[in-house]
Coordinates of C-alpha atoms in Angstrom, one line a residue:
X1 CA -32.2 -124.9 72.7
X2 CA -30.6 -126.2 69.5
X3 CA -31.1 -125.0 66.3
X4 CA -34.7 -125.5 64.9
X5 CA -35.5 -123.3 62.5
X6 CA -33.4 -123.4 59.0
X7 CA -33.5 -120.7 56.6
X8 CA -32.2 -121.7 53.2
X9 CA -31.3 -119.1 50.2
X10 CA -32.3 -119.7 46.8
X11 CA -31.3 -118.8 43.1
X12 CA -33.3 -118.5 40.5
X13 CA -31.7 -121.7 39.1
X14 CA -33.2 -123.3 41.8
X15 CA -32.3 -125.9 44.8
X16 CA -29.6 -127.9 42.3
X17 CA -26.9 -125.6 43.6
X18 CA -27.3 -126.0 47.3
X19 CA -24.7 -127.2 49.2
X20 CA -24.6 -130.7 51.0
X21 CA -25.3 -129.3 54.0
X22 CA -28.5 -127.2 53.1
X23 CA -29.7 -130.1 51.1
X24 CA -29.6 -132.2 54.4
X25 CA -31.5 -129.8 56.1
X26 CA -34.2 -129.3 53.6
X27 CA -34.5 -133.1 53.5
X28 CA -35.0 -133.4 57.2
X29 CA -37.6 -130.7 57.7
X30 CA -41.5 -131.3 58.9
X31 CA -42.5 -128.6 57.5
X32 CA -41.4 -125.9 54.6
X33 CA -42.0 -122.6 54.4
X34 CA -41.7 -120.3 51.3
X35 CA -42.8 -118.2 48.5
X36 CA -45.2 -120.2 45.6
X37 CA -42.0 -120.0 43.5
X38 CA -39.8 -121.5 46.2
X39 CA -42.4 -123.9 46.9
X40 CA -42.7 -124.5 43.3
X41 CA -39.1 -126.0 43.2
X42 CA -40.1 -129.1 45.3
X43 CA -40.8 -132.3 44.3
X44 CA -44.0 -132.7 43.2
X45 CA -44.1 -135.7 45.3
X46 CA -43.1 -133.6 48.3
X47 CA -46.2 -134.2 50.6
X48 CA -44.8 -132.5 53.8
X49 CA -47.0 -129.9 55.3
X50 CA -45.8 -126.2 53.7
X51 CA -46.6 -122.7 54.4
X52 CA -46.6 -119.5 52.1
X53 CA -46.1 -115.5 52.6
X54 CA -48.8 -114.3 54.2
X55 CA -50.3 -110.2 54.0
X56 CA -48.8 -108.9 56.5
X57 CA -45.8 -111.3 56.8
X58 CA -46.1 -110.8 60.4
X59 CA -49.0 -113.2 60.4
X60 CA -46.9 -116.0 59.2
X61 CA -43.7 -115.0 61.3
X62 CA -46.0 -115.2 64.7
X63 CA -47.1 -118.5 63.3
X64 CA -43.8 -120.0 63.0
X65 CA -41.9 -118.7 66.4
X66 CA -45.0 -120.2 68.3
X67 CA -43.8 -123.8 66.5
X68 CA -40.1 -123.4 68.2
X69 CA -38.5 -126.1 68.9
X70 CA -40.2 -128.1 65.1
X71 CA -37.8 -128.8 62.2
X72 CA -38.7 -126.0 60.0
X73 CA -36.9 -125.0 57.0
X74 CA -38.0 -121.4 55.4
X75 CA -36.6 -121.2 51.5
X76 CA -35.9 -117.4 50.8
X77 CA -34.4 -115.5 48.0
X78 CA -30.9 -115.0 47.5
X79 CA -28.9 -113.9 50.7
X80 CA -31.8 -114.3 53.8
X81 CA -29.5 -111.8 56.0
X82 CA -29.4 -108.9 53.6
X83 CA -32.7 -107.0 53.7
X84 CA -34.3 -110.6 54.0
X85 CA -36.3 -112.6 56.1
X86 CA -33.0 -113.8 58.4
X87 CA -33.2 -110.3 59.6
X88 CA -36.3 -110.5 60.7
X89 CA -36.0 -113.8 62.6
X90 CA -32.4 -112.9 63.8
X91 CA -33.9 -110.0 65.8
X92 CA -36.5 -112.4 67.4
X93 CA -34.2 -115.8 68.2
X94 CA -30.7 -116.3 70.0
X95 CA -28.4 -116.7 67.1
X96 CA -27.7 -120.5 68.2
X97 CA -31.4 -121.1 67.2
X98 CA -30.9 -120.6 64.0
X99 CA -29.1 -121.7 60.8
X100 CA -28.2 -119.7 57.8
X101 CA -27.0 -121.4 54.4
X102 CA -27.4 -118.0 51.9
X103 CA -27.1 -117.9 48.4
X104 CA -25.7 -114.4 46.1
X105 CA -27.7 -111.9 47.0
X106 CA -29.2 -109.8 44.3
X107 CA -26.8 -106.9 44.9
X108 CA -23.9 -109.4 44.2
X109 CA -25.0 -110.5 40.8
X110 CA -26.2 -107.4 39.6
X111 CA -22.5 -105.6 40.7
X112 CA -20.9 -108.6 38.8
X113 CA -23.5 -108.2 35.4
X114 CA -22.7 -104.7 35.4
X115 CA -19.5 -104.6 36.5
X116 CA -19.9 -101.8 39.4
X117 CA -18.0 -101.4 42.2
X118 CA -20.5 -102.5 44.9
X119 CA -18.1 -100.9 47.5
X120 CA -19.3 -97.6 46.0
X121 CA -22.6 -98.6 45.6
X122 CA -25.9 -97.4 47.7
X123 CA -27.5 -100.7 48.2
X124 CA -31.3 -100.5 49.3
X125 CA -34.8 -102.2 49.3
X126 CA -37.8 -100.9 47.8
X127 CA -40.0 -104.3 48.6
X128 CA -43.0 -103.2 51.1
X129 CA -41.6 -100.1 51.9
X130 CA -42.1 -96.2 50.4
X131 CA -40.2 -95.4 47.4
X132 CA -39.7 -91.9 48.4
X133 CA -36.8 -94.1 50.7
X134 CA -34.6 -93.3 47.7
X135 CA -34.8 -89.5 47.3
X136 CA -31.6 -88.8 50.3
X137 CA -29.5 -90.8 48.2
X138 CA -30.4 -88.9 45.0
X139 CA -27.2 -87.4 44.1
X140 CA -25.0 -86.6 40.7
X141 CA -23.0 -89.6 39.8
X142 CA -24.4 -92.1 42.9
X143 CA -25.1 -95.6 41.2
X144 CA -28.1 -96.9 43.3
X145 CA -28.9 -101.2 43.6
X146 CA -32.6 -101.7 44.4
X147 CA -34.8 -104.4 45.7
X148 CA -37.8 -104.2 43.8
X149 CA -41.5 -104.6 44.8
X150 CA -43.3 -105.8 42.1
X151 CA -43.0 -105.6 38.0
X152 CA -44.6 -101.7 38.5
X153 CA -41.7 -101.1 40.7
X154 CA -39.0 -99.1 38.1
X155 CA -41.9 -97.6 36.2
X156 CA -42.7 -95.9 39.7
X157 CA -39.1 -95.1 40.2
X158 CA -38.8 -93.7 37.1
X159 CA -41.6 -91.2 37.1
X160 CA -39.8 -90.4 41.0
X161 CA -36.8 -90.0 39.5
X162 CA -38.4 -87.1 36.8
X163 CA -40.3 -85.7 39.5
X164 CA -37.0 -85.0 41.6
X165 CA -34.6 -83.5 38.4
X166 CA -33.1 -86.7 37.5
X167 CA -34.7 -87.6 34.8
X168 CA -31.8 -88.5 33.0
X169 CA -31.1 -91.3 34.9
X170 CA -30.0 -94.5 33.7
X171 CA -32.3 -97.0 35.1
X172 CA -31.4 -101.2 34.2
X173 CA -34.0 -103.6 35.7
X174 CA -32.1 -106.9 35.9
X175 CA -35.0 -109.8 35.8
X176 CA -34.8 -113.0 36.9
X177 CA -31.1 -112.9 37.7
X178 CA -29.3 -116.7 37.2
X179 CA -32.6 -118.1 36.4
X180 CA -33.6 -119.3 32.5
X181 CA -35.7 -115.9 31.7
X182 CA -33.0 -113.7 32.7
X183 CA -33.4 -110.4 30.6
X184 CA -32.0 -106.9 31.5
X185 CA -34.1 -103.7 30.4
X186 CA -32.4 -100.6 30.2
X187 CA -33.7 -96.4 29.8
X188 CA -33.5 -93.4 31.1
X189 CA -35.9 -92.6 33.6
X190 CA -37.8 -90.1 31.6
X191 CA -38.3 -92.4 28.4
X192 CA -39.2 -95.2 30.5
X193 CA -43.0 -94.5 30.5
X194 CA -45.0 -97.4 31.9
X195 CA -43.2 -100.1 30.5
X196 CA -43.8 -103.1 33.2
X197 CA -40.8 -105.4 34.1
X198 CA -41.2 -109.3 35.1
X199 CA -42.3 -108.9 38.8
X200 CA -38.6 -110.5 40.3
X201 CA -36.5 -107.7 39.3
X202 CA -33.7 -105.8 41.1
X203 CA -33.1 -101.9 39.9
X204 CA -30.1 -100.4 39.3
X205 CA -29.9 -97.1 38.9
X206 CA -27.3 -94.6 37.4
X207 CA -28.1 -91.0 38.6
X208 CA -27.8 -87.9 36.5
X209 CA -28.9 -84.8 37.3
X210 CA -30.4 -82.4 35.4
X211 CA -29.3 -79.3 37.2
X212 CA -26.6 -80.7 39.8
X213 CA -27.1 -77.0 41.5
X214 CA -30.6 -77.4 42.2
X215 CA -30.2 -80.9 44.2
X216 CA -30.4 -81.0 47.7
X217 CA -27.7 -81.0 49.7
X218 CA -26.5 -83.4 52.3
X219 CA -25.5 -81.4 54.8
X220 CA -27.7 -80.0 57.2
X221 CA -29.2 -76.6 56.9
X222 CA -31.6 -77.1 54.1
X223 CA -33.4 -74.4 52.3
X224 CA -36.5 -72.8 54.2
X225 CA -38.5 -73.0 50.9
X226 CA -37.9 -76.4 50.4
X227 CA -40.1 -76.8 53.0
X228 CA -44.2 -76.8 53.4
X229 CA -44.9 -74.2 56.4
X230 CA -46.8 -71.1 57.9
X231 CA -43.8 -69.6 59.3
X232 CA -43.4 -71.4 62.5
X233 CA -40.1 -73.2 60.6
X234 CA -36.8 -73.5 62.5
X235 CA -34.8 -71.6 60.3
X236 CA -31.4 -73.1 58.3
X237 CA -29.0 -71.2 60.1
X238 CA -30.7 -72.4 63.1
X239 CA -31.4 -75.8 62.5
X240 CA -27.8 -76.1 61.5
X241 CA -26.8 -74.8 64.8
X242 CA -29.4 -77.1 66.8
X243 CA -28.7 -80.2 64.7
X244 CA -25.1 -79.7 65.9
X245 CA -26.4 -79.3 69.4
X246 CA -28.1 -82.8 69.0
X247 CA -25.1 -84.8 68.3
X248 CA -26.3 -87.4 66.4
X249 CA -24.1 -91.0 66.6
X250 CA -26.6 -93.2 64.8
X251 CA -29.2 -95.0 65.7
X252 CA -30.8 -92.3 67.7
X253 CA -34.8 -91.7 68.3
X254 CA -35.7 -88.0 68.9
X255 CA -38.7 -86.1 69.6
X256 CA -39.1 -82.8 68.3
X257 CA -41.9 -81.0 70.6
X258 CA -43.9 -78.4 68.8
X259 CA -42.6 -79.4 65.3
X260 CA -44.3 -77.1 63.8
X261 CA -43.0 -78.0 60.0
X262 CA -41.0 -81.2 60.7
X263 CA -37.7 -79.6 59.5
X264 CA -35.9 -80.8 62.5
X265 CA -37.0 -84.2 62.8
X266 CA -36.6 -84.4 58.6
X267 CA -33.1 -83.2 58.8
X268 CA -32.1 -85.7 61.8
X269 CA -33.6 -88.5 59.8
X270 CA -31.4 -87.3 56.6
X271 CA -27.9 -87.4 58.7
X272 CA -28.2 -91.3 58.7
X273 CA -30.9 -94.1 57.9
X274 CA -30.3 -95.5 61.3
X275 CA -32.0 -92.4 62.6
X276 CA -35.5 -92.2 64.3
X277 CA -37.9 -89.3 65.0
X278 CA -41.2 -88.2 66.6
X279 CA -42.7 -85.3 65.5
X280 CA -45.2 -83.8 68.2
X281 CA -48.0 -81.4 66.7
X282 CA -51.3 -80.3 67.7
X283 CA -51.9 -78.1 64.8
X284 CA -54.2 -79.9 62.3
X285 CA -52.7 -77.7 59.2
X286 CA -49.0 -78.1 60.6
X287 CA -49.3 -81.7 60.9
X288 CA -50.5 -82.0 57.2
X289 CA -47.3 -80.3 56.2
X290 CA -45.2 -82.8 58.1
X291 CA -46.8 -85.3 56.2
X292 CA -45.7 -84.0 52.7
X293 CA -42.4 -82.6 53.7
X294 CA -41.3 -86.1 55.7
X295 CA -42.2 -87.5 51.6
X296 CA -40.9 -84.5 50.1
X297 CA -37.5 -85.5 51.6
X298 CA -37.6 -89.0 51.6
X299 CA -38.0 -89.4 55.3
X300 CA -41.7 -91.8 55.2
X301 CA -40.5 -93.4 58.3
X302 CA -41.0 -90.0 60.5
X303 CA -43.7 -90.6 63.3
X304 CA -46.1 -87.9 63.1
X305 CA -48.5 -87.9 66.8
X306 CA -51.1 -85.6 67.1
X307 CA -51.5 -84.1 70.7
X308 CA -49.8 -81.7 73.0
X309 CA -46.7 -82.1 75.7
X310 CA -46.6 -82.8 78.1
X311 CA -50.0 -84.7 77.4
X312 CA -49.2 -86.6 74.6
X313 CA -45.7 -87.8 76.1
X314 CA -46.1 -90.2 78.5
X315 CA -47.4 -92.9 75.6
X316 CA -44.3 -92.2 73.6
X317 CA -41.2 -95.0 73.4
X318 CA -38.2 -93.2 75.6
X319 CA -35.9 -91.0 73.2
X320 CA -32.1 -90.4 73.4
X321 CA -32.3 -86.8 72.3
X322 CA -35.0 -84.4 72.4
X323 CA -35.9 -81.2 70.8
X324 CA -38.3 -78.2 72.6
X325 CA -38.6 -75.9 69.8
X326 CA -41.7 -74.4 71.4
X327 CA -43.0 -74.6 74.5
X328 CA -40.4 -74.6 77.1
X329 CA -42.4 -72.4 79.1
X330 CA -45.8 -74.5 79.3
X331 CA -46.2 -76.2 82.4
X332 CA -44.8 -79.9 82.7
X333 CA -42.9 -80.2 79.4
X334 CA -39.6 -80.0 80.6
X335 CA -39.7 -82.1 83.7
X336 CA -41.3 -84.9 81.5
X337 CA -39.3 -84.7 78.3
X338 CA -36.0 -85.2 81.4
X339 CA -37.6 -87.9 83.1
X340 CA -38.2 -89.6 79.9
X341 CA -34.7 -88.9 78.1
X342 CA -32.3 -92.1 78.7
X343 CA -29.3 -91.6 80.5
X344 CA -26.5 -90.3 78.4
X345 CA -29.3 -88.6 76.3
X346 CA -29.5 -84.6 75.3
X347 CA -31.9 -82.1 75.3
X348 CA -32.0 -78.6 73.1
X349 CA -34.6 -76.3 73.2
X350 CA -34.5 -73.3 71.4
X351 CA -36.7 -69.9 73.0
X352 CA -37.2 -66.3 71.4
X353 CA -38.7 -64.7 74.9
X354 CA -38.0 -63.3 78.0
X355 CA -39.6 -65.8 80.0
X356 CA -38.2 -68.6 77.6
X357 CA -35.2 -67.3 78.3
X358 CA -35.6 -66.8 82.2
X359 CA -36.4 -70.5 82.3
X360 CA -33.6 -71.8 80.2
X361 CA -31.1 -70.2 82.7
X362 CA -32.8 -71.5 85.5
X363 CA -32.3 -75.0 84.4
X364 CA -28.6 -73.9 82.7
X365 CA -27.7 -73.3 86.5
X366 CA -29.3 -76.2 88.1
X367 CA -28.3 -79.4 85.2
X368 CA -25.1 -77.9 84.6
X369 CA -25.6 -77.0 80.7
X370 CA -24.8 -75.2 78.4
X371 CA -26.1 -71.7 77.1
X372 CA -25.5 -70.0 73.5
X373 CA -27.1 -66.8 71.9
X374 CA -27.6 -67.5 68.5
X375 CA -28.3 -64.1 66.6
X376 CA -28.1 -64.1 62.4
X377 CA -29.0 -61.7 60.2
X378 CA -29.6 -62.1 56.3
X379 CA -28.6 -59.6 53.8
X380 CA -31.9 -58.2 51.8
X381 CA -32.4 -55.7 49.1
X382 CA -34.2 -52.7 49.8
X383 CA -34.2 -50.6 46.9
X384 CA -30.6 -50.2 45.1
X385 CA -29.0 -50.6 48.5
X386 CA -28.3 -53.6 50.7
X387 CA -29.3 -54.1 54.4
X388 CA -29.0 -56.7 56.9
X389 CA -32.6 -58.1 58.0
X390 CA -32.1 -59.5 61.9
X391 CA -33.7 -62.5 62.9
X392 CA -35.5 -62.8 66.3
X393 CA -32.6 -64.2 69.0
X394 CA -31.9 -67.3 69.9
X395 CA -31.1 -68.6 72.8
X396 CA -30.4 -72.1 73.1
X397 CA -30.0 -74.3 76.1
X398 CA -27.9 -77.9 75.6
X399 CA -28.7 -80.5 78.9
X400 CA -26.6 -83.9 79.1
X401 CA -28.5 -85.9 80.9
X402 CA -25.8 -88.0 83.3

């Protein structure tokens, strides 16, 4: 099939700029699709049938895939392929269904207005999606480029920013970028009360920290008081040695069985944004700390499912690592969690008994794995004098599924 479906971007100067070529196509279309300030741009004699953003978008995208094969022309802001609607097309279409003419995106004209390097830039979107998405890149010195929701958008951002130690933070709202209202407004993040921006507005975002010792590193390992728990936490110097274990490349989905905390899954989500997990929990008071700590750490797009493996399992999507951090003992857990991990995939699990370990050697001899004794100890005061406190052994079995 031959390109049908056109998707156009747009400035806020307009549709004067557009090319020849994306002028042709916008002339030729039955029907036009965009925002009521896309729309707006039209002709007022313009009488061809048009359709607007619907809530959820997903609505309107269903719509328009079951009209393939139409002349239909979407107008979008700025650069359609980065963080907009292109994307979401492009993942549903063969690319020789579709035609791109983008415009600067809103990362591009807000590098050149405040002359950053946008090489060295974190460049994100906060438009229908969490805010806590910006808390892993919080860090001293990191200059930030933001997609913003609505006009509420930096005020939110900039109470986020206090709450998290970087208050200090320089945060510019650029409105209306090539358009005739452009205006730039520009505080810190803890004088910028509730002052409300003009709702198209990209954020950038200079951060500071108050106490650059007190951030959060990148690295796995993160304190065990950072996080929410009970106790039954995987603990930094293991994690550390089980997040190693799991090997991430990118783009992984894992499940962490028994999650207890979420620390796993929260740290595996933190080594890249490409990274996906499931955290498995039957334990109502557990599962309510995964909730906060997966916000806590910026991680909103951790799956929590209630239920028990092997139980809950078989309704999962199929992962390409998996982590038993409890429960390798119960009856069905393993054999599932293998026949579900994709070829190529790995499984950890971690066991503190006798029988935990009696099993893990069992399948270490029959998948041809590996086997490591993990055994820390912390140093503690007692008194004037210094001891070593043990922690309960590890031992931890690594499975390559071939």
């Amino acid at each position: 099939m031959t390109a049908w479906l056109t998707i156009i971007g747009v400035g806020d100067e307009g549709l004067t700029p557009l090319t020849e070529a994306a002028k042709t196509a916008l002339a030729k279309a039955s029907l036009i699709v965009g925002g009521e300030r896309h729309l707006a741009m039209l002709p007022k004699d313009d009488t061809r049938p048009k359709m607007t953003w619907t809530n959820p978008l997903m609505t309107l995208v269903e719509d328009i895939l079951e009209r393939r094969g139409e002349n239909i022309v979407i107008l979008a802001t700025g650069d359609p392929m980065h963080y907009g609607i292109g994307v979401t097309f492009a993942k549903r279409l063969p690319a020789d269904e579709l035609t791109i003419f983008p415009a600067l995106s809103a990362f591009t004209l807000a590098a050149a207005r405040l002359k950053w390097d946008l090489s060295r830039t974190v460049c994100m979107t906060l438009h229908g999606r969490p805010l806590e998405l910006l808390i892993p890149h919080l860090a001293h010195g990191v200059r930030l480029l933001a997609l913003s929701d609505t006009g509420a958008t930096p005020a939110q951002v900039a109470n986020l920013l206090s709450e998290n130690g970087f208050g200090k933070s320089r945060i510019t709202a650029l409105e209306h970028m090539g358009g005739d209202q452009e205006n730039q407004i520009s505080h810190t993040a803890e004088s910028w009360g509730d002052l409300h921006s003009k709702d198209l507005n990209t954020l950038a975002i200079e951060c500071h920290a108050e106490n650059p010792a007190d951030i959060l590193p990148a690295a796995p390992g993160l304190p065990d008081d950072a996080f929410l728990h009970d106790g039954q936490l995987t603990k930094k110097e293991i994690r550390s040695a089980t997040l190693s274990a799991l090997a991430s490349k990118g783009g992984g989905l894992l499940w962490d069985i028994g999650a207890g905390s979420g620390s796993v899954g929260i740290e595996w989500m933190r080594l890249t944004s490409s990274n996906q997990a499931i955290a498995v929990e039957h334990h109502p008071k557990r599962q309510d700390f995964i909730r906060q700590n997966r916000l806590k750490f910026g991680v909103p797009g951790l799956k929590l499912v209630s239920g028990k493996a092997p139980d809950i399992l078989d309704e999962l999507p199929s992962p390409d690592v998996i982590f038993i951090g409890g429960g390798l003992t119960t009856d069905g857990v393993f054999e599932t969690c293998w026949q579900a991990l994709k070829s190529g995939g790995i499984l950890v699990a971690n066991t503190v008994t006798v029988e935990g370990e009696r099993k893990a050697m069992a399948l270490f001899d029959d998948y041809n794995g590996s086997l490591t004794r993990l055994d820390f100890a912390r140093a503690e005061k007692t008194g004037s004098f210094t001891t070593w406190k043990p922690f309960r052994q590890i031992t931890q079995l690594r499975l390559v599924k071939k």
